[in-house]
CSV table of C-alpha atoms in Angstrom, one decimal:
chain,number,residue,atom,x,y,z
X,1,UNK,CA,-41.4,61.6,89.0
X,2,UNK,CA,-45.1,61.7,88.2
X,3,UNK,CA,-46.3,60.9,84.6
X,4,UNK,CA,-46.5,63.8,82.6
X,5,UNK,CA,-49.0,65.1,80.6
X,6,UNK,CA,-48.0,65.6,77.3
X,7,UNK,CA,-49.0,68.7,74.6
X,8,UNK,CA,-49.0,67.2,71.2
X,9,UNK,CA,-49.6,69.3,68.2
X,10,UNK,CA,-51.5,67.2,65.6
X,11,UNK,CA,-53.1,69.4,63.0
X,12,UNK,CA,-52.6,73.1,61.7
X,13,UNK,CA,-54.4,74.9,59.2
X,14,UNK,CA,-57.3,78.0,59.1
X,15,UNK,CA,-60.0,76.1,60.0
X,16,UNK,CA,-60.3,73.0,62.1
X,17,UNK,CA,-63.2,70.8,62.1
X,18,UNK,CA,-63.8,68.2,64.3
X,19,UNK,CA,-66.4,65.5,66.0
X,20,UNK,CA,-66.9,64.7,70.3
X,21,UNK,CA,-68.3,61.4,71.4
X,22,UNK,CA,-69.1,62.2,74.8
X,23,UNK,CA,-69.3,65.6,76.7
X,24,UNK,CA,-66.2,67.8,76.5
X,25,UNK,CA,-66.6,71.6,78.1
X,26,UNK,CA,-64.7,74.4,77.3
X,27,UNK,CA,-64.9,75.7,81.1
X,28,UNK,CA,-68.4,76.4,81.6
X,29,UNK,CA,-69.6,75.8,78.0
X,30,UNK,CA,-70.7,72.4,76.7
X,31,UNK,CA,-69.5,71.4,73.4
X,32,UNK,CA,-72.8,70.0,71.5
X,33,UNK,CA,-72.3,66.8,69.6
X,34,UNK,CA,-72.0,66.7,65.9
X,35,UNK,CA,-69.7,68.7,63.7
X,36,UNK,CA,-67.9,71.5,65.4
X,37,UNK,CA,-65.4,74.0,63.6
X,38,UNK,CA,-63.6,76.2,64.5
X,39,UNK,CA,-61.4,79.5,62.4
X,40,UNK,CA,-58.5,82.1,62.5
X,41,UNK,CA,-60.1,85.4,62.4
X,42,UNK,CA,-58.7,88.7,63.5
X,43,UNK,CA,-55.8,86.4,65.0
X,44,UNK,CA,-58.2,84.7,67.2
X,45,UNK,CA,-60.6,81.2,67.4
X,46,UNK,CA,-63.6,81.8,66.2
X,47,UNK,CA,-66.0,79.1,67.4
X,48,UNK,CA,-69.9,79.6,67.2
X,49,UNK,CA,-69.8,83.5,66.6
X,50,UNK,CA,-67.5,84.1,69.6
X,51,UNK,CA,-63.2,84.8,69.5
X,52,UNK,CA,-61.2,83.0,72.0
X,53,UNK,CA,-57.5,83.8,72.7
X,54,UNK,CA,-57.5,79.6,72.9
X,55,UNK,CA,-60.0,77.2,73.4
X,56,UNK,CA,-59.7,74.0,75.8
X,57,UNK,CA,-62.3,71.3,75.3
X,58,UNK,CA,-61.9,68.9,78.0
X,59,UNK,CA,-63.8,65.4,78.7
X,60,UNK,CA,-65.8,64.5,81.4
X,61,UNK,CA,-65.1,60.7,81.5
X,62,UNK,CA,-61.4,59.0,80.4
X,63,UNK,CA,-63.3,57.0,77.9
X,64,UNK,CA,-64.9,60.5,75.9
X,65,UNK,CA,-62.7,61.1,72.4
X,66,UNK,CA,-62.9,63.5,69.5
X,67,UNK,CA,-62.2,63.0,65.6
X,68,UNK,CA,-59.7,65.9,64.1
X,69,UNK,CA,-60.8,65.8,60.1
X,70,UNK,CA,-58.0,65.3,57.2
X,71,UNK,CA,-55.6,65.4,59.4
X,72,UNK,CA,-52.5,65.4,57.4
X,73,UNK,CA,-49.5,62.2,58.1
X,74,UNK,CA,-46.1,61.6,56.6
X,75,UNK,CA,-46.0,65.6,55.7
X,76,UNK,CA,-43.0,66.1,53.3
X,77,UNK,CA,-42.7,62.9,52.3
X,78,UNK,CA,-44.1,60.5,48.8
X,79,UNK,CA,-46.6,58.9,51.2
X,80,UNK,CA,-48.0,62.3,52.3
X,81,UNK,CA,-52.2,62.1,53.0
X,82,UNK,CA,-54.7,63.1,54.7
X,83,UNK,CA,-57.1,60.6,57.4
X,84,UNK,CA,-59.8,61.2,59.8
X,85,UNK,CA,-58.0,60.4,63.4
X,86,UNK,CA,-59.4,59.6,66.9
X,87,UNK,CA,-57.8,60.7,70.0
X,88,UNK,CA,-58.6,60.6,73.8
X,89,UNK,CA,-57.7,63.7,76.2
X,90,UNK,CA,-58.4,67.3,75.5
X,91,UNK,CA,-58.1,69.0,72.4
X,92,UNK,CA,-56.9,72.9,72.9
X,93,UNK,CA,-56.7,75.2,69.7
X,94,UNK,CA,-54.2,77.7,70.0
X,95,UNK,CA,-53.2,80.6,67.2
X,96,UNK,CA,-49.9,79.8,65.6
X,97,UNK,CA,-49.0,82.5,63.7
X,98,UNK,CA,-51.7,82.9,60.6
X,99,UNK,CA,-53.0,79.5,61.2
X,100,UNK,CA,-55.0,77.8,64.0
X,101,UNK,CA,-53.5,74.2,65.5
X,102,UNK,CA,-55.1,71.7,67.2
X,103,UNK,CA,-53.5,70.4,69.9
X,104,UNK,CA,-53.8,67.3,72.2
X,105,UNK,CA,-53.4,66.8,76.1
X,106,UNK,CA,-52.6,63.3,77.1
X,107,UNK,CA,-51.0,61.4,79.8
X,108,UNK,CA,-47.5,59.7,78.9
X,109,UNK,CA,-48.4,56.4,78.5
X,110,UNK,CA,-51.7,56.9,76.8
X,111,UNK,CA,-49.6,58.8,73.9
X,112,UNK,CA,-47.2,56.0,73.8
X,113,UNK,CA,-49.6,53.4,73.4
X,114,UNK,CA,-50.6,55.3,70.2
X,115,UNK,CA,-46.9,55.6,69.2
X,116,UNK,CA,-46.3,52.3,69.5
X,117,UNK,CA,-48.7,51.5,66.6
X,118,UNK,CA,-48.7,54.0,64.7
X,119,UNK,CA,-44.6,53.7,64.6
X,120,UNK,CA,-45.2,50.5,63.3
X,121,UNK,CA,-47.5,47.2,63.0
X,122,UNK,CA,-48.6,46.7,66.7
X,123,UNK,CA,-48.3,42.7,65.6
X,124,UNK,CA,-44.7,43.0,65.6
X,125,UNK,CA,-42.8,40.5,67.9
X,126,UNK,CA,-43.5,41.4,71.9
X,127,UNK,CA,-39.6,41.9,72.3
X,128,UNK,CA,-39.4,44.5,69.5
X,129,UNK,CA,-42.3,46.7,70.9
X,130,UNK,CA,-41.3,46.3,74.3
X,131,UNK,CA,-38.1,48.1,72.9
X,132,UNK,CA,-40.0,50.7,71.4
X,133,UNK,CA,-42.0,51.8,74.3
X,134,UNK,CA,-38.5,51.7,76.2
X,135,UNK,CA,-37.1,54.2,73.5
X,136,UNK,CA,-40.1,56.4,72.6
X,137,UNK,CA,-40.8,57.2,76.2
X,138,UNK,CA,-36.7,57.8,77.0
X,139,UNK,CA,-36.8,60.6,74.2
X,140,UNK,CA,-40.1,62.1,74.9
X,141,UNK,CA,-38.9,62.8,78.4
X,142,UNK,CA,-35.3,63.7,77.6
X,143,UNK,CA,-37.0,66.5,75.4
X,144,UNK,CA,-39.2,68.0,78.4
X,145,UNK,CA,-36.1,67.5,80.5
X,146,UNK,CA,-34.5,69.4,78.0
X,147,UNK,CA,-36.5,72.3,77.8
X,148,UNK,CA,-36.7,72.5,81.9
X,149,UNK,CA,-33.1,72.7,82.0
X,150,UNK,CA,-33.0,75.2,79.0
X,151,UNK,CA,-35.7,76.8,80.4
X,152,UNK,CA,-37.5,77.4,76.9
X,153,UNK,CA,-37.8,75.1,73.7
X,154,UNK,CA,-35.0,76.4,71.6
X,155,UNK,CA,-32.1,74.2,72.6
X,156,UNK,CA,-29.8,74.9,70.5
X,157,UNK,CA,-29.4,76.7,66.7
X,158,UNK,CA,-30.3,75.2,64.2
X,159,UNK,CA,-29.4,77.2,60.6
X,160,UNK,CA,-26.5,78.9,59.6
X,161,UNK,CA,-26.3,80.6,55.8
X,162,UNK,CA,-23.5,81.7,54.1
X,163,UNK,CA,-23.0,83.0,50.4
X,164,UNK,CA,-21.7,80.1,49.8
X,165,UNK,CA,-23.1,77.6,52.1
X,166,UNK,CA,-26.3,76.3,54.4
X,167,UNK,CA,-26.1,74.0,57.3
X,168,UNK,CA,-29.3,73.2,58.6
X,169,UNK,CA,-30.5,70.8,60.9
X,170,UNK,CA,-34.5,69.7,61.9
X,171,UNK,CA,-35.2,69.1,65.7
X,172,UNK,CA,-38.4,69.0,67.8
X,173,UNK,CA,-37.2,72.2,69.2
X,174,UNK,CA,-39.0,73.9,66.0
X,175,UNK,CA,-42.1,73.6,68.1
X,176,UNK,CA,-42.1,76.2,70.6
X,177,UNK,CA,-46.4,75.8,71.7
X,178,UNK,CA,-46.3,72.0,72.3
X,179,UNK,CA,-44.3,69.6,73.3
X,180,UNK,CA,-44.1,67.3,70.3
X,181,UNK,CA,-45.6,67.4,66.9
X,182,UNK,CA,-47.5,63.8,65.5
X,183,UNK,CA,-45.5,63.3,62.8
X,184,UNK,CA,-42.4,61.3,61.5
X,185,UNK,CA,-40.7,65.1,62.7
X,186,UNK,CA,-41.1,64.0,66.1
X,187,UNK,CA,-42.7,60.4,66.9
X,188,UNK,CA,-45.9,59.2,64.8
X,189,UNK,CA,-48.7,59.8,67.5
X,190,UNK,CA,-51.8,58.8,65.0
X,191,UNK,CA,-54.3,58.7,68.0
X,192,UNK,CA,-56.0,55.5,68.9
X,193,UNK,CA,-57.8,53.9,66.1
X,194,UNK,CA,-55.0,52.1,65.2
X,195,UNK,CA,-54.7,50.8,69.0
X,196,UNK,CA,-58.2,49.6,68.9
X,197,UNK,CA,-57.3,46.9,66.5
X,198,UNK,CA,-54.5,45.0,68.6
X,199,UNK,CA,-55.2,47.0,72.5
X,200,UNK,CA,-54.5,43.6,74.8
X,201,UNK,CA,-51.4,43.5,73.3
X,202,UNK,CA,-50.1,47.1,72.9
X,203,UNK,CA,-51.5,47.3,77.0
X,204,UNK,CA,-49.3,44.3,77.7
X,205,UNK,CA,-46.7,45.7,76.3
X,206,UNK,CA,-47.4,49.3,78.1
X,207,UNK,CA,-47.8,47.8,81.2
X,208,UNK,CA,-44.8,45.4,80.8
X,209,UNK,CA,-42.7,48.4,80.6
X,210,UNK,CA,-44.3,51.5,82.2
X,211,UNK,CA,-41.9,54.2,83.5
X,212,UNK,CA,-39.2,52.4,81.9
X,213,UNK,CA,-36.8,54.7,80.3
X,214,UNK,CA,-32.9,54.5,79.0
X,215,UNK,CA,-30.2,56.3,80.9
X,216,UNK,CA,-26.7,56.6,80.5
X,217,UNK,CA,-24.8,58.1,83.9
X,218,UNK,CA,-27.7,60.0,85.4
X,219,UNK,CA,-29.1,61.4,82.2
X,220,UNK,CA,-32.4,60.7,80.0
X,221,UNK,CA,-31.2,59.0,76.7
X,222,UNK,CA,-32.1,61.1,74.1
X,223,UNK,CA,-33.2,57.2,72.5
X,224,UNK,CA,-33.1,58.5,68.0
X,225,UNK,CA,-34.5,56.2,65.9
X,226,UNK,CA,-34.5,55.6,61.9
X,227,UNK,CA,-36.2,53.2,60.0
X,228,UNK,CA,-33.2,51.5,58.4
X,229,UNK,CA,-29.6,52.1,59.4
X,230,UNK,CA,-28.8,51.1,55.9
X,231,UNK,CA,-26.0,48.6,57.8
X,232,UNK,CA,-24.0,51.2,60.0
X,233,UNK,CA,-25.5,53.0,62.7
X,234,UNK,CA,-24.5,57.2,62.7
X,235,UNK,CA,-23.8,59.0,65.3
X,236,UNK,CA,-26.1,61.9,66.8
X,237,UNK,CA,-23.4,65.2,65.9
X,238,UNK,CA,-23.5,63.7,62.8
X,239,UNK,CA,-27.2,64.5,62.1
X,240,UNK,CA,-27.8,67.7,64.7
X,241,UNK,CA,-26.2,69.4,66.8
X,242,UNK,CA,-22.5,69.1,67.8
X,243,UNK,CA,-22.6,67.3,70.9
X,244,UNK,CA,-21.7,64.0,70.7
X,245,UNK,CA,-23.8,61.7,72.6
X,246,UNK,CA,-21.7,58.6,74.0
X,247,UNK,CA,-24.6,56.3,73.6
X,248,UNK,CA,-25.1,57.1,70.0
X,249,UNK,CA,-22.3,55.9,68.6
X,250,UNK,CA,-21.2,54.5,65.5
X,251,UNK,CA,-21.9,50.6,65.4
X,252,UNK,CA,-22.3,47.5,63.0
X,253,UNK,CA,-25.6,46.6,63.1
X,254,UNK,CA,-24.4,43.0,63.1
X,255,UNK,CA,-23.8,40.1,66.0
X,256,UNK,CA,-20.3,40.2,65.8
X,257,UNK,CA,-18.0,42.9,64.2
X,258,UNK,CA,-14.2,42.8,64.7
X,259,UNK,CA,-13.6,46.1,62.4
X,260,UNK,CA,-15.2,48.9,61.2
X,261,UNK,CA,-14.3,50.9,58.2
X,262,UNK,CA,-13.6,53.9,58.1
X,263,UNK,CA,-17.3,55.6,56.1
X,264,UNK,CA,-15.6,58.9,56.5
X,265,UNK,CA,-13.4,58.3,54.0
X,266,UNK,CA,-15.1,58.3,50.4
X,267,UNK,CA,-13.2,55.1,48.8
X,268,UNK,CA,-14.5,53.1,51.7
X,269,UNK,CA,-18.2,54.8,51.4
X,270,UNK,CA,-18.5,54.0,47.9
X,271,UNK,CA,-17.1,50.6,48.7
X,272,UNK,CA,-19.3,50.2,51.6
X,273,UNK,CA,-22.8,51.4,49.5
X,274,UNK,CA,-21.3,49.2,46.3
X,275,UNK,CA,-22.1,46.2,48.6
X,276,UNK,CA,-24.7,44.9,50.6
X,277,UNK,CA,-23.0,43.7,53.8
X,278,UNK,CA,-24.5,41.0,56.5
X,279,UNK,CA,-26.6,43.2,59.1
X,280,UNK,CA,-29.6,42.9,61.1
X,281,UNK,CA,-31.7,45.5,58.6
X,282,UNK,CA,-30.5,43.5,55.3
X,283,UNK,CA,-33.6,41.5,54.6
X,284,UNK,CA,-36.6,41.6,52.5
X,285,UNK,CA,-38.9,39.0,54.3
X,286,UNK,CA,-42.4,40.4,54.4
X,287,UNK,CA,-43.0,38.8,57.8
X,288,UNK,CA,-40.4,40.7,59.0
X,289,UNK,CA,-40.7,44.3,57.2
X,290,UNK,CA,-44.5,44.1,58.2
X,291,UNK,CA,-43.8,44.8,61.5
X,292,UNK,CA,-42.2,47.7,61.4
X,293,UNK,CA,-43.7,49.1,58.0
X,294,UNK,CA,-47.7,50.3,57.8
X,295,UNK,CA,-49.5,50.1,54.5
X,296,UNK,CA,-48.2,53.3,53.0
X,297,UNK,CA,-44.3,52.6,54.2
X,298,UNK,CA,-44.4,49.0,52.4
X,299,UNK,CA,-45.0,51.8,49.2
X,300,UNK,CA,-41.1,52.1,49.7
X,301,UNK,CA,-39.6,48.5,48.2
X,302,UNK,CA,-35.7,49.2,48.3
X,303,UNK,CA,-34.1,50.8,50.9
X,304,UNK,CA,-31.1,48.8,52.0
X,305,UNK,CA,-29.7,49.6,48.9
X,306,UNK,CA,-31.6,51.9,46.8
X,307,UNK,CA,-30.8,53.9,43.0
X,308,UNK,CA,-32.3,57.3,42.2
X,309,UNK,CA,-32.0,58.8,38.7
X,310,UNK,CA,-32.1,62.7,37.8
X,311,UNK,CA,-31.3,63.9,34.5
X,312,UNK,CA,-29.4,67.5,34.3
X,313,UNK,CA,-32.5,69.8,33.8
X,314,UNK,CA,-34.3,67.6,36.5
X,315,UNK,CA,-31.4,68.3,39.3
X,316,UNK,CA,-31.5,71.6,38.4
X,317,UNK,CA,-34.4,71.9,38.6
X,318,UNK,CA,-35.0,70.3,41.9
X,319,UNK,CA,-32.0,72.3,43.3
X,320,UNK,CA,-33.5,75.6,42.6
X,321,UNK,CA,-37.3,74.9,43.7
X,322,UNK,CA,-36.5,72.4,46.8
X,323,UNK,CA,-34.0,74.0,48.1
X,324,UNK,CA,-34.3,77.6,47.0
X,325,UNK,CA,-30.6,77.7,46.0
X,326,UNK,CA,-29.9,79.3,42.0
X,327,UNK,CA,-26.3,78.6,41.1
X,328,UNK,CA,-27.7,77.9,37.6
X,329,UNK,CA,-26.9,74.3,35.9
X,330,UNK,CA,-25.7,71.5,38.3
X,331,UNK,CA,-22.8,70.1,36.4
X,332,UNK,CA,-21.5,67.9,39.9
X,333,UNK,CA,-22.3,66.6,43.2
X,334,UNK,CA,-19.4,66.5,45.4
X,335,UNK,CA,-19.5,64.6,48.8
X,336,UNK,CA,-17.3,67.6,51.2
X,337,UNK,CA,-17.8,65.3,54.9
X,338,UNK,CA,-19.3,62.0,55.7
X,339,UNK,CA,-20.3,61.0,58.9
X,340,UNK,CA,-19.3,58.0,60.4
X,341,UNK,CA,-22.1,55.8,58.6
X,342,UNK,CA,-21.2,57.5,55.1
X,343,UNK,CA,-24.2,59.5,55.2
X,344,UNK,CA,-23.1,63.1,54.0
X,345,UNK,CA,-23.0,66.3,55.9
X,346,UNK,CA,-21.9,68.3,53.7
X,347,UNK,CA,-22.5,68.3,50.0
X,348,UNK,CA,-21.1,70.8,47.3
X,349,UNK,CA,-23.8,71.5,44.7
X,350,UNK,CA,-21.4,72.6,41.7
X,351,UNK,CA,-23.4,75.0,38.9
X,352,UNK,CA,-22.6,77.4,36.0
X,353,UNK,CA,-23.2,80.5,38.0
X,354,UNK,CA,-21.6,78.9,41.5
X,355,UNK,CA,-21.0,76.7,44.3
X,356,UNK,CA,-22.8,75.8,47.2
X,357,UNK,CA,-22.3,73.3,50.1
X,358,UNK,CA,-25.5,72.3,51.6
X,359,UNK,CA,-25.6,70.0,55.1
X,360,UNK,CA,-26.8,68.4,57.2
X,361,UNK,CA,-28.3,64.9,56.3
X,362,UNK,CA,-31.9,66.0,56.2
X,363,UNK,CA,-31.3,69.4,54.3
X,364,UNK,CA,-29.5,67.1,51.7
X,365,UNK,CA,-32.8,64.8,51.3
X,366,UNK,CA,-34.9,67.3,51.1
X,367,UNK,CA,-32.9,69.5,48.1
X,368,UNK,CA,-32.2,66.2,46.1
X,369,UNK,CA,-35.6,64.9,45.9
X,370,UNK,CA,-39.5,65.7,45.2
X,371,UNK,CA,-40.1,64.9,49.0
X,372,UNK,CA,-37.0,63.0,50.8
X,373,UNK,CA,-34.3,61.1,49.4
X,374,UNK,CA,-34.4,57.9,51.6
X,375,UNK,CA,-30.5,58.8,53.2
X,376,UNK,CA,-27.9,60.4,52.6
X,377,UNK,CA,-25.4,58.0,52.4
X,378,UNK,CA,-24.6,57.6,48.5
X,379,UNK,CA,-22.6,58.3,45.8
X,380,UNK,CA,-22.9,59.8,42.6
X,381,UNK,CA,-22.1,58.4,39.2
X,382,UNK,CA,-22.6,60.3,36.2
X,383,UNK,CA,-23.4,59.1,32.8
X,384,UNK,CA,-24.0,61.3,30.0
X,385,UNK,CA,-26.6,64.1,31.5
X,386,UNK,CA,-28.2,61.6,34.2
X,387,UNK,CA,-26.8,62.0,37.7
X,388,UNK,CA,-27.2,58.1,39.1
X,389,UNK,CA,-27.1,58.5,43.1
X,390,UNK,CA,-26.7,54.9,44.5
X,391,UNK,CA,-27.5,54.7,48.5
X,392,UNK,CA,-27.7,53.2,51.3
X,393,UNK,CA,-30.4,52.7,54.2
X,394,UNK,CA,-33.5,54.6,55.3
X,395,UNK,CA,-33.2,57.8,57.5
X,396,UNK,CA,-30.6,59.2,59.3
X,397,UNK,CA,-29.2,56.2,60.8
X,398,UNK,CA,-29.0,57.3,64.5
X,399,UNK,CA,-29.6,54.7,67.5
X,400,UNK,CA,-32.1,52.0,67.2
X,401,UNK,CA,-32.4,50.9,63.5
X,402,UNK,CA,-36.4,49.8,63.6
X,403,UNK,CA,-36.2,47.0,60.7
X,404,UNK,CA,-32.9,45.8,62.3
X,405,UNK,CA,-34.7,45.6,65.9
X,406,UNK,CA,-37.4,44.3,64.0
X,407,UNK,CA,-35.0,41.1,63.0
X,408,UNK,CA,-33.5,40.6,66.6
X,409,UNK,CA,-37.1,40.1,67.8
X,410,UNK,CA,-37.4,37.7,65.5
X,411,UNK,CA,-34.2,35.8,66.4
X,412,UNK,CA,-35.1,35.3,70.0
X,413,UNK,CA,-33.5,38.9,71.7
X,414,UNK,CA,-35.0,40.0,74.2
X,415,UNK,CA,-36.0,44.1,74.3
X,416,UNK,CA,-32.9,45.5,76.7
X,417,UNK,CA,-30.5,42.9,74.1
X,418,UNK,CA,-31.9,45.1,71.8
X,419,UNK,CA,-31.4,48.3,73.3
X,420,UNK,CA,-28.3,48.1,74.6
X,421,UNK,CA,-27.0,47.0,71.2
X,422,UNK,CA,-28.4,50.0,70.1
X,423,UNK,CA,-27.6,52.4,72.6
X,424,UNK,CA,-23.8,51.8,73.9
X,425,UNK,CA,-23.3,51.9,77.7
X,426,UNK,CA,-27.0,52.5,78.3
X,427,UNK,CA,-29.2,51.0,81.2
X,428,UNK,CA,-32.8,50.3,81.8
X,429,UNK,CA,-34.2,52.1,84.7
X,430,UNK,CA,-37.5,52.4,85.5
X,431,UNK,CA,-38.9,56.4,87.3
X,432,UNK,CA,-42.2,56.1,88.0
């Protein structure tokens, strides 16, 4: 195959602004330099007194970029901002429903250079980002395989509400005007100022690896990845849909592991969180955790093993507001299913008025906590009025576990060691 181009949806909001250095043309018409900005009005762009269905700036040389203003990163979460980003490609705004979005065309490679450091610290051991360029480019085409062989972006569904219960899952198929979003949703794509600061080696490692992907059989790998597996790699079904994936597969993330307990089971999940056993991810040396955490994740000190406090009113609260449910006081938390890394899929809410069973992992995060709760693999101890949630790891746990990898690079492994740890039964194949 041909690399692709790639449609990456970076910013949306009412009105864009934005800066060119160099000469982009939206078909006949020259963009001039400076300041441009663009609006929603009457469900169109408006840009310099005119109303487009879309606009397409395009460059006339590969080097020409553009700067998107306050473009927002880490959305949802406690390091949530806004920064000024640089990108190369075109930038094409589009109406998405009573908002505008600004999205960028890029070639394959291009984006994943940007993915690889803004993912993480583009000093990081060769190895590790050699792994990461391997994985990041397996799921970005195993999602436009995906929609070819759908035939739209809507893969599969993705919410399902009772009176009594929600199970909801988050995929990239939410997008249905791009391909992928830039944010921790999808893969971090935070254009290429970051690249500027370490290019030889992020091109070495691009080059090093370009067109390789992960299969397994004759499919893409759909190649997940977490921050910190928390010491047990989850499966995919687990997380998203019900397929199981036979790559993604439950797994110590450890050299050798003879058994594995049984995290479904809530004794050995609260035994399992209650300790902090040997595992790649189960460090705190600042060597190691800068490589795979930028400035605003190394904000986030304990996430191996982590404690959150809520009183009553406070959970309650948060119950109500985050996660729109009202079944009036929460008097209990009660894990219903764990997957196979102890992170819950199912968790009954217990209140005065009713009870309600929330799942999966990220709809769990995102009801017990102001942005996300790091996982959902804990347990709940309650003393008094405060509701004590003890955890483990960082995300949902699925495939490569990035601090983890982060510590196999540092021990000497080299990238498809660390992959097909990761990813059981996979190969390395390179297609184009």
């Amino acid at each position: 195959m041909n690399e692709p181009i790639i449609q990456v949806g970076i910013l949306t909001d009412k009105c864009i602004r934005f800066e060119t250095d160099g000469t982009f043309r939206n078909g006949n018409t020259l963009c001039p330099p400076g300041t441009q900005q663009v609006t929603l009005r009457e469900d169109k762009v408006e840009w310099n007194g005119q109303l487009y269905e879309e606009l397409l700036f395009e460059p006339t040389e590969p080097s020409d970029s553009f700067l998107l203003k306050e473009v927002t990163i880490g959305i949802g979460f406690h390091w949530e901002r806004k920064e000024d980003q640089r990108f190369r490609g075109a930038l094409k705004i589009i109406t998405a429903g009573n908002a505008l979005t600004a999205v960028n065309l890029i070639r394959a490679e291009e984006y994943l250079t940007s993915v690889i450091a803004s993912e993480m610290s583009a000093t990081a051991s060769l190895e590790l980002l050699k792994a990461h360029a391997v994985i990041s480019r397996s799921w970005l085409l195993a999602q436009l395989e995906k929609d070819r062989t759908t035939g739209c972006k809507h893969g599969s569904v993705s919410f399902t509400e009772t009176e009594h219960e929600r199970i909801r899952w988050y995929d990239r198929e939410d997008h249905t005007r791009f391909d992928v979003c830039a944010d921790d949703h999808c893969q971090r794509y935070q254009g290429i100022s970051r690249v500027y600061r370490h290019m030889e080696q992020v091109k070495q490692v691009i080059e090093a690896t370009r067109g390789e992907v992960l299969k397994h059989g004759n499919r893409l790998c759909d190649a997940r990845f977490s921050k910190c597996c928390g010491g047990m790699v989850e499966e995919f079904q687990n997380c998203w849909e019900n397929v199981p994936h036979p790559y993604l597969k439950q797994l110590r993330d450890c050299r050798h592991a003879d058994t594995l307990p049984d995290l479904t089971r809530e004794c050995e999940a609260m035994a399992w969180i209650q300790s902090r056993p040997d595992a790649f991810c189960n460090t705190t040396d600042p060597h190691i955790l800068s490589q795979v955490l930028n400035g605003y994740d190394q904000e986030t000190t304990d996430f191996y093993r982590w404690t959150v406090r809520y009183t009553q009113d406070e959970l309650t609260d948060l119950v109500k507001r985050r996660g729109g449910i009202d079944i009036g006081t929460v008097t209990d938390l009660v894990p219903m299913e764990r997957g196979t890394s102890g992170r819950i899929t199912r968790l009954l809410i217990r209140g005065t008025k009713k009870d309600f069973i929330i799942g999966k992992e990220l709809e769990i995060r995102r009801t017990l906590s102001e942005s996300h709760l790091y996982s959902s693999a804990f347990y709940v101890e309650k003393q008094d009025n405060v509701f004590v949630l003890h955890g483990a790891g960082w995300g949902h746990g699925v495939g490569l576990c990035q601090i983890g990898a982060a510590v196999m690079g540092e021990q000497g492994y080299s990238y498809d060691e660390i992959l097909t740890h990761y990813y059981v039964g996979a190969r390395i194949e390179k297609i184009y």
